[in-house]
């Protein structure tokens, strides 16, 4: 039996996995959706990036989970990637869902595709938080009106400190047993850092013909991919 630990990206809490986790449990596995400090029902809790790493490590240790399949979506790939190397032999596999990857000494903001200054200014101008997106930002991502309305209504501001704090890696990511899920509507090819890791023996690529939020747009397909990754 695998134990899936599911961590969604910015603005989202454990609720983002409501359509995925039951399918994992129905297949006989554990599924533990995690809300990071500072968002959703944990708003108001001060949080930097290392807080989020400890959120993940602490939950795994508290529940004494083994055969852990760590799943990180979008921003959550950064703390998930760091947590993966800190939980030792509890780890079975890491799955990055259209995710950012940690790079030692780099932050989410420092590698932001529109430029670090743009995102840093946006966070600074919003009281130190990254404001959730509006409905129009989710168009063209394979989401229906109902899914978009739910995401917009439930999203909460994301603590900026977690986005500006640099990652800390003790060793390269290429040694991790990992699956990378590339959502094609968010870009046809993996980024350069992901492509380099996929060239090694430990990483596998899975493509999904959907947008950046597959837990909402294609939850059944995503669950099937996660189950296959656990069996790899």
Short mmCIF file of N, CA, C and O in Angstrom, two decimals, residues 15-109:
data_model
loop_
_atom_site.label_atom_id
_atom_site.label_comp_id
_atom_site.label_asym_id
_atom_site.label_seq_id
_atom_site.Cartn_x
_atom_site.Cartn_y
_atom_site.Cartn_z
N UNK A 15 -8.53 21.00 -0.02
CA UNK A 15 -9.78 20.83 -0.77
C UNK A 15 -9.55 20.63 -2.26
O UNK A 15 -10.42 20.06 -2.96
N UNK A 16 -8.42 21.07 -2.77
CA UNK A 16 -8.15 20.95 -4.22
C UNK A 16 -8.10 19.49 -4.67
O UNK A 16 -8.27 19.21 -5.86
N UNK A 17 -7.90 18.57 -3.73
CA UNK A 17 -7.76 17.15 -4.07
C UNK A 17 -9.04 16.35 -3.81
O UNK A 17 -9.01 15.12 -3.83
N UNK A 18 -10.15 17.03 -3.59
CA UNK A 18 -11.39 16.35 -3.20
C UNK A 18 -11.87 15.34 -4.24
O UNK A 18 -12.54 14.36 -3.89
N UNK A 19 -11.57 15.57 -5.51
CA UNK A 19 -12.01 14.65 -6.56
C UNK A 19 -10.98 13.58 -6.88
O UNK A 19 -11.26 12.65 -7.64
N UNK A 20 -9.78 13.70 -6.31
CA UNK A 20 -8.68 12.76 -6.59
C UNK A 20 -8.46 11.78 -5.45
O UNK A 20 -8.35 10.57 -5.66
N UNK A 21 -8.41 12.28 -4.23
CA UNK A 21 -8.08 11.44 -3.08
C UNK A 21 -9.01 10.24 -2.91
O UNK A 21 -8.53 9.13 -2.63
N UNK A 22 -10.33 10.39 -3.09
CA UNK A 22 -11.19 9.22 -2.92
C UNK A 22 -10.88 8.08 -3.90
O UNK A 22 -11.03 6.90 -3.56
N UNK A 23 -10.42 8.43 -5.09
CA UNK A 23 -10.08 7.39 -6.06
C UNK A 23 -8.82 6.63 -5.63
O UNK A 23 -8.72 5.42 -5.85
N UNK A 24 -7.90 7.31 -5.01
CA UNK A 24 -6.69 6.66 -4.51
C UNK A 24 -7.03 5.72 -3.36
O UNK A 24 -6.52 4.61 -3.27
N UNK A 25 -7.92 6.18 -2.49
CA UNK A 25 -8.34 5.34 -1.36
C UNK A 25 -9.13 4.13 -1.85
O UNK A 25 -8.98 3.02 -1.31
N UNK A 26 -9.96 4.34 -2.87
CA UNK A 26 -10.75 3.23 -3.40
C UNK A 26 -9.86 2.14 -3.99
O UNK A 26 -10.25 0.97 -4.05
N UNK A 27 -8.66 2.52 -4.42
CA UNK A 27 -7.70 1.55 -4.96
C UNK A 27 -6.88 0.88 -3.86
O UNK A 27 -5.98 0.09 -4.16
N UNK A 28 -7.18 1.20 -2.61
CA UNK A 28 -6.52 0.52 -1.50
C UNK A 28 -5.34 1.24 -0.89
O UNK A 28 -4.60 0.66 -0.08
N UNK A 29 -5.16 2.51 -1.24
CA UNK A 29 -4.01 3.27 -0.75
C UNK A 29 -4.44 4.34 0.26
O UNK A 29 -5.61 4.69 0.35
N UNK A 30 -3.46 4.86 0.98
CA UNK A 30 -3.71 6.02 1.82
C UNK A 30 -3.60 7.28 0.99
O UNK A 30 -2.79 7.36 0.07
N UNK A 31 -4.43 8.26 1.29
CA UNK A 31 -4.37 9.55 0.59
C UNK A 31 -4.52 10.65 1.62
O UNK A 31 -5.55 10.75 2.31
N UNK A 32 -3.50 11.49 1.73
CA UNK A 32 -3.45 12.52 2.77
C UNK A 32 -3.24 13.87 2.08
O UNK A 32 -2.12 14.20 1.68
N UNK A 33 -4.33 14.62 1.91
CA UNK A 33 -4.24 15.95 1.30
C UNK A 33 -3.84 16.95 2.38
O UNK A 33 -4.39 16.94 3.49
N UNK A 34 -2.89 17.81 2.05
CA UNK A 34 -2.27 18.69 3.05
C UNK A 34 -2.49 20.15 2.66
O UNK A 34 -2.31 20.53 1.50
N UNK A 35 -2.90 20.95 3.63
CA UNK A 35 -2.95 22.40 3.46
C UNK A 35 -1.70 23.01 4.04
O UNK A 35 -1.36 22.77 5.22
N UNK A 36 -0.99 23.79 3.25
CA UNK A 36 0.21 24.45 3.73
C UNK A 36 -0.11 25.63 4.62
O UNK A 36 -1.19 26.23 4.52
N UNK A 37 0.81 25.97 5.49
CA UNK A 37 0.63 27.11 6.39
C UNK A 37 0.37 28.39 5.60
O UNK A 37 1.00 28.66 4.59
N UNK A 38 -0.60 29.17 6.10
CA UNK A 38 -0.83 30.50 5.53
C UNK A 38 -1.93 30.58 4.50
O UNK A 38 -2.29 31.69 4.07
N UNK A 39 -2.49 29.43 4.07
CA UNK A 39 -3.55 29.47 3.06
C UNK A 39 -4.76 28.67 3.55
O UNK A 39 -4.68 27.90 4.50
N UNK A 40 -5.89 28.87 2.84
CA UNK A 40 -7.13 28.14 3.11
C UNK A 40 -7.47 28.21 4.61
O UNK A 40 -7.46 29.29 5.20
N UNK A 41 -7.74 27.05 5.23
CA UNK A 41 -8.13 27.06 6.64
C UNK A 41 -6.96 27.38 7.56
O UNK A 41 -7.15 27.53 8.77
N UNK A 42 -5.74 27.53 6.99
CA UNK A 42 -4.58 27.87 7.81
C UNK A 42 -4.11 29.30 7.55
O UNK A 42 -2.96 29.65 7.80
N UNK A 43 -5.02 30.14 7.07
CA UNK A 43 -4.70 31.55 6.89
C UNK A 43 -4.30 32.17 8.23
O UNK A 43 -4.84 31.82 9.27
N UNK A 44 -3.38 33.10 8.17
CA UNK A 44 -2.94 33.78 9.38
C UNK A 44 -1.73 33.14 10.04
O UNK A 44 -1.13 33.74 10.92
N UNK A 45 -1.38 31.92 9.61
CA UNK A 45 -0.18 31.27 10.14
C UNK A 45 1.03 31.79 9.36
O UNK A 45 1.07 31.65 8.13
N UNK A 46 2.01 32.41 10.01
CA UNK A 46 3.18 32.92 9.29
C UNK A 46 3.88 31.78 8.56
O UNK A 46 4.05 30.68 9.10
N UNK A 47 4.30 32.03 7.33
CA UNK A 47 4.88 30.94 6.53
C UNK A 47 5.92 31.44 5.55
O UNK A 47 5.64 32.29 4.71
N UNK A 48 7.12 30.87 5.67
CA UNK A 48 8.13 30.97 4.63
C UNK A 48 8.19 29.64 3.91
O UNK A 48 7.44 28.70 4.22
N UNK A 49 9.09 29.55 2.96
CA UNK A 49 9.20 28.30 2.19
C UNK A 49 9.62 27.13 3.08
O UNK A 49 9.10 26.01 2.94
N UNK A 50 10.55 27.36 3.99
CA UNK A 50 10.99 26.27 4.86
C UNK A 50 9.88 25.85 5.83
O UNK A 50 9.84 24.70 6.28
N UNK A 51 8.97 26.77 6.15
CA UNK A 51 7.78 26.38 6.91
C UNK A 51 6.99 25.34 6.14
O UNK A 51 6.52 24.34 6.70
N UNK A 52 6.85 25.56 4.83
CA UNK A 52 6.09 24.62 4.01
C UNK A 52 6.80 23.27 3.89
O UNK A 52 6.15 22.22 3.88
N UNK A 53 8.11 23.30 3.80
CA UNK A 53 8.86 22.04 3.80
C UNK A 53 8.58 21.28 5.09
O UNK A 53 8.31 20.08 5.08
N UNK A 54 8.62 22.00 6.21
CA UNK A 54 8.40 21.34 7.50
C UNK A 54 6.96 20.90 7.67
O UNK A 54 6.68 19.89 8.33
N UNK A 55 6.00 21.64 7.08
CA UNK A 55 4.61 21.18 7.08
C UNK A 55 4.52 19.76 6.53
O UNK A 55 3.83 18.90 7.09
N UNK A 56 5.21 19.54 5.42
CA UNK A 56 5.14 18.24 4.73
C UNK A 56 5.88 17.17 5.51
O UNK A 56 5.34 16.09 5.79
N UNK A 57 7.12 17.46 5.88
CA UNK A 57 7.91 16.49 6.64
C UNK A 57 7.23 16.16 7.96
O UNK A 57 7.13 14.99 8.36
N UNK A 58 6.73 17.19 8.64
CA UNK A 58 6.10 16.98 9.93
C UNK A 58 4.85 16.12 9.85
O UNK A 58 4.61 15.28 10.73
N UNK A 59 4.05 16.30 8.81
CA UNK A 59 2.84 15.49 8.66
C UNK A 59 3.18 14.03 8.39
O UNK A 59 2.54 13.12 8.94
N UNK A 60 4.18 13.80 7.57
CA UNK A 60 4.61 12.42 7.28
C UNK A 60 5.12 11.74 8.55
O UNK A 60 4.78 10.58 8.84
N UNK A 61 5.90 12.47 9.34
CA UNK A 61 6.42 11.90 10.57
C UNK A 61 5.33 11.74 11.63
O UNK A 61 5.29 10.73 12.34
N UNK A 62 4.42 12.69 11.71
CA UNK A 62 3.35 12.61 12.70
C UNK A 62 2.46 11.40 12.47
O UNK A 62 2.05 10.71 13.41
N UNK A 63 2.17 11.13 11.19
CA UNK A 63 1.32 9.99 10.84
C UNK A 63 2.12 8.71 10.68
O UNK A 63 1.55 7.65 10.41
N UNK A 64 3.44 8.82 10.80
CA UNK A 64 4.35 7.68 10.64
C UNK A 64 4.10 6.96 9.32
O UNK A 64 3.96 5.73 9.27
N UNK A 65 4.08 7.74 8.24
CA UNK A 65 3.78 7.19 6.93
C UNK A 65 5.01 6.54 6.31
O UNK A 65 6.13 7.05 6.43
N UNK A 66 4.79 5.41 5.64
CA UNK A 66 5.82 4.72 4.88
C UNK A 66 5.34 4.55 3.44
O UNK A 66 4.18 4.75 3.15
N UNK A 67 6.25 4.16 2.57
CA UNK A 67 5.90 4.02 1.15
C UNK A 67 5.19 5.28 0.65
O UNK A 67 4.14 5.22 0.00
N UNK A 68 5.81 6.41 0.94
CA UNK A 68 5.19 7.70 0.65
C UNK A 68 5.39 8.07 -0.83
O UNK A 68 6.51 8.04 -1.35
N UNK A 69 4.29 8.41 -1.48
CA UNK A 69 4.33 9.02 -2.81
C UNK A 69 3.98 10.49 -2.60
O UNK A 69 2.83 10.84 -2.35
N UNK A 70 4.99 11.33 -2.69
CA UNK A 70 4.82 12.77 -2.46
C UNK A 70 4.39 13.43 -3.77
O UNK A 70 5.07 13.29 -4.79
N UNK A 71 3.28 14.15 -3.73
CA UNK A 71 2.74 14.77 -4.94
C UNK A 71 2.70 16.27 -4.74
O UNK A 71 2.03 16.78 -3.84
N UNK A 72 3.41 17.00 -5.60
CA UNK A 72 3.45 18.45 -5.52
C UNK A 72 2.98 19.09 -6.81
O UNK A 72 3.50 18.78 -7.88
N UNK A 73 2.00 19.96 -6.71
CA UNK A 73 1.45 20.65 -7.87
C UNK A 73 1.94 22.10 -7.90
O UNK A 73 1.96 22.79 -6.88
N UNK A 74 2.39 22.55 -9.07
CA UNK A 74 2.77 23.93 -9.29
C UNK A 74 3.82 24.37 -8.27
O UNK A 74 4.84 23.71 -8.11
N UNK A 75 3.59 25.50 -7.56
CA UNK A 75 4.56 25.96 -6.56
C UNK A 75 4.95 24.87 -5.57
O UNK A 75 6.11 24.79 -5.13
N UNK A 76 4.01 24.00 -5.21
CA UNK A 76 4.28 23.01 -4.17
C UNK A 76 5.39 22.05 -4.55
O UNK A 76 5.94 21.37 -3.69
N UNK A 77 5.75 21.98 -5.83
CA UNK A 77 6.89 21.17 -6.22
C UNK A 77 8.17 21.61 -5.52
O UNK A 77 9.07 20.79 -5.28
N UNK A 78 8.26 22.88 -5.17
CA UNK A 78 9.48 23.39 -4.53
C UNK A 78 9.62 22.86 -3.11
O UNK A 78 10.65 22.26 -2.77
N UNK A 79 8.63 23.02 -2.23
CA UNK A 79 8.78 22.39 -0.91
C UNK A 79 8.71 20.87 -0.94
O UNK A 79 9.41 20.20 -0.15
N UNK A 80 7.94 20.30 -1.85
CA UNK A 80 7.87 18.84 -1.97
C UNK A 80 9.22 18.26 -2.36
O UNK A 80 9.67 17.24 -1.82
N UNK A 81 9.90 18.90 -3.30
CA UNK A 81 11.21 18.41 -3.72
C UNK A 81 12.22 18.43 -2.60
O UNK A 81 13.08 17.53 -2.50
N UNK A 82 12.14 19.43 -1.73
CA UNK A 82 13.04 19.49 -0.59
C UNK A 82 12.65 18.47 0.48
O UNK A 82 13.51 17.82 1.09
N UNK A 83 11.35 18.33 0.71
CA UNK A 83 10.88 17.36 1.70
C UNK A 83 11.25 15.94 1.29
O UNK A 83 11.57 15.10 2.14
N UNK A 84 11.25 15.67 -0.01
CA UNK A 84 11.52 14.31 -0.50
C UNK A 84 12.88 13.81 -0.06
O UNK A 84 13.04 12.64 0.29
N UNK A 85 13.87 14.70 -0.05
CA UNK A 85 15.21 14.26 0.34
C UNK A 85 15.39 14.24 1.85
O UNK A 85 16.41 13.76 2.34
N UNK A 86 14.40 14.74 2.59
CA UNK A 86 14.52 14.80 4.05
C UNK A 86 13.76 13.69 4.77
O UNK A 86 13.89 13.57 6.00
N UNK A 87 12.98 12.92 4.05
CA UNK A 87 12.20 11.88 4.73
C UNK A 87 12.83 10.49 4.59
O UNK A 87 12.28 9.49 5.04
N UNK A 88 13.99 10.42 3.95
CA UNK A 88 14.78 9.20 3.91
C UNK A 88 14.05 8.03 3.29
O UNK A 88 13.41 8.16 2.24
N UNK A 89 14.12 6.89 3.96
CA UNK A 89 13.57 5.67 3.37
C UNK A 89 12.05 5.59 3.48
O UNK A 89 11.45 4.59 3.09
N UNK A 90 11.40 6.63 3.99
CA UNK A 90 9.94 6.67 3.93
C UNK A 90 9.46 6.92 2.49
O UNK A 90 8.32 6.59 2.15
N UNK A 91 10.32 7.49 1.67
CA UNK A 91 9.92 7.90 0.32
C UNK A 91 9.91 6.72 -0.65
O UNK A 91 10.88 5.97 -0.74
N UNK A 92 8.81 6.62 -1.40
CA UNK A 92 8.75 5.66 -2.51
C UNK A 92 8.92 6.36 -3.84
O UNK A 92 9.66 5.89 -4.72
N UNK A 93 8.28 7.51 -4.01
CA UNK A 93 8.36 8.24 -5.27
C UNK A 93 7.87 9.67 -5.07
O UNK A 93 7.10 9.95 -4.16
N UNK A 94 8.35 10.55 -5.94
CA UNK A 94 7.86 11.92 -5.99
C UNK A 94 7.15 12.11 -7.32
O UNK A 94 7.64 11.66 -8.36
N UNK A 95 6.00 12.79 -7.29
CA UNK A 95 5.30 13.13 -8.52
C UNK A 95 5.13 14.65 -8.55
O UNK A 95 4.52 15.24 -7.65
N UNK A 96 5.67 15.26 -9.57
CA UNK A 96 5.56 16.71 -9.77
C UNK A 96 4.48 16.96 -10.81
O UNK A 96 4.61 16.52 -11.96
N UNK A 97 3.41 17.63 -10.43
CA UNK A 97 2.28 17.88 -11.32
C UNK A 97 2.41 19.28 -11.90
O UNK A 97 2.07 20.28 -11.26
N UNK A 98 2.92 19.36 -13.13
CA UNK A 98 3.13 20.64 -13.81
C UNK A 98 3.76 21.64 -12.84
O UNK A 98 3.30 22.77 -12.70
N UNK A 99 4.81 21.18 -12.19
CA UNK A 99 5.32 21.87 -11.00
C UNK A 99 6.64 22.59 -11.23
O UNK A 99 7.43 22.24 -12.11
N UNK A 100 6.87 23.57 -10.37
CA UNK A 100 8.19 24.16 -10.23
C UNK A 100 9.07 23.20 -9.45
O UNK A 100 8.58 22.47 -8.60
N UNK A 101 10.36 23.23 -9.74
CA UNK A 101 11.31 22.40 -9.01
C UNK A 101 12.22 23.27 -8.15
O UNK A 101 12.57 24.38 -8.55
N UNK A 102 12.64 22.77 -7.00
CA UNK A 102 13.57 23.55 -6.19
C UNK A 102 14.97 23.55 -6.79
O UNK A 102 15.43 22.55 -7.34
N UNK A 103 15.63 24.67 -6.69
CA UNK A 103 17.04 24.79 -7.05
C UNK A 103 17.74 25.45 -5.87
O UNK A 103 17.27 26.49 -5.37
N UNK A 104 18.81 24.86 -5.41
CA UNK A 104 19.48 25.35 -4.21
C UNK A 104 19.83 26.83 -4.36
O UNK A 104 20.48 27.25 -5.32
N UNK A 105 19.38 27.63 -3.39
CA UNK A 105 19.66 29.06 -3.40
C UNK A 105 18.72 29.89 -4.24
O UNK A 105 18.83 31.13 -4.24
N UNK A 106 17.79 29.24 -4.93
CA UNK A 106 16.83 29.96 -5.77
C UNK A 106 15.45 29.90 -5.14
O UNK A 106 15.11 28.94 -4.44
N UNK A 107 14.63 30.92 -5.42
CA UNK A 107 13.27 30.95 -4.91
C UNK A 107 12.27 30.85 -6.06
O UNK A 107 12.66 30.87 -7.24
N UNK A 108 11.01 30.74 -5.74
CA UNK A 108 9.96 30.78 -6.76
C UNK A 108 10.02 32.09 -7.52
O UNK A 108 9.95 32.12 -8.75
N UNK A 109 10.17 33.18 -6.80
CA UNK A 109 10.20 34.49 -7.43
C UNK A 109 11.42 34.65 -8.33
O UNK A 109 11.33 35.19 -9.44
#
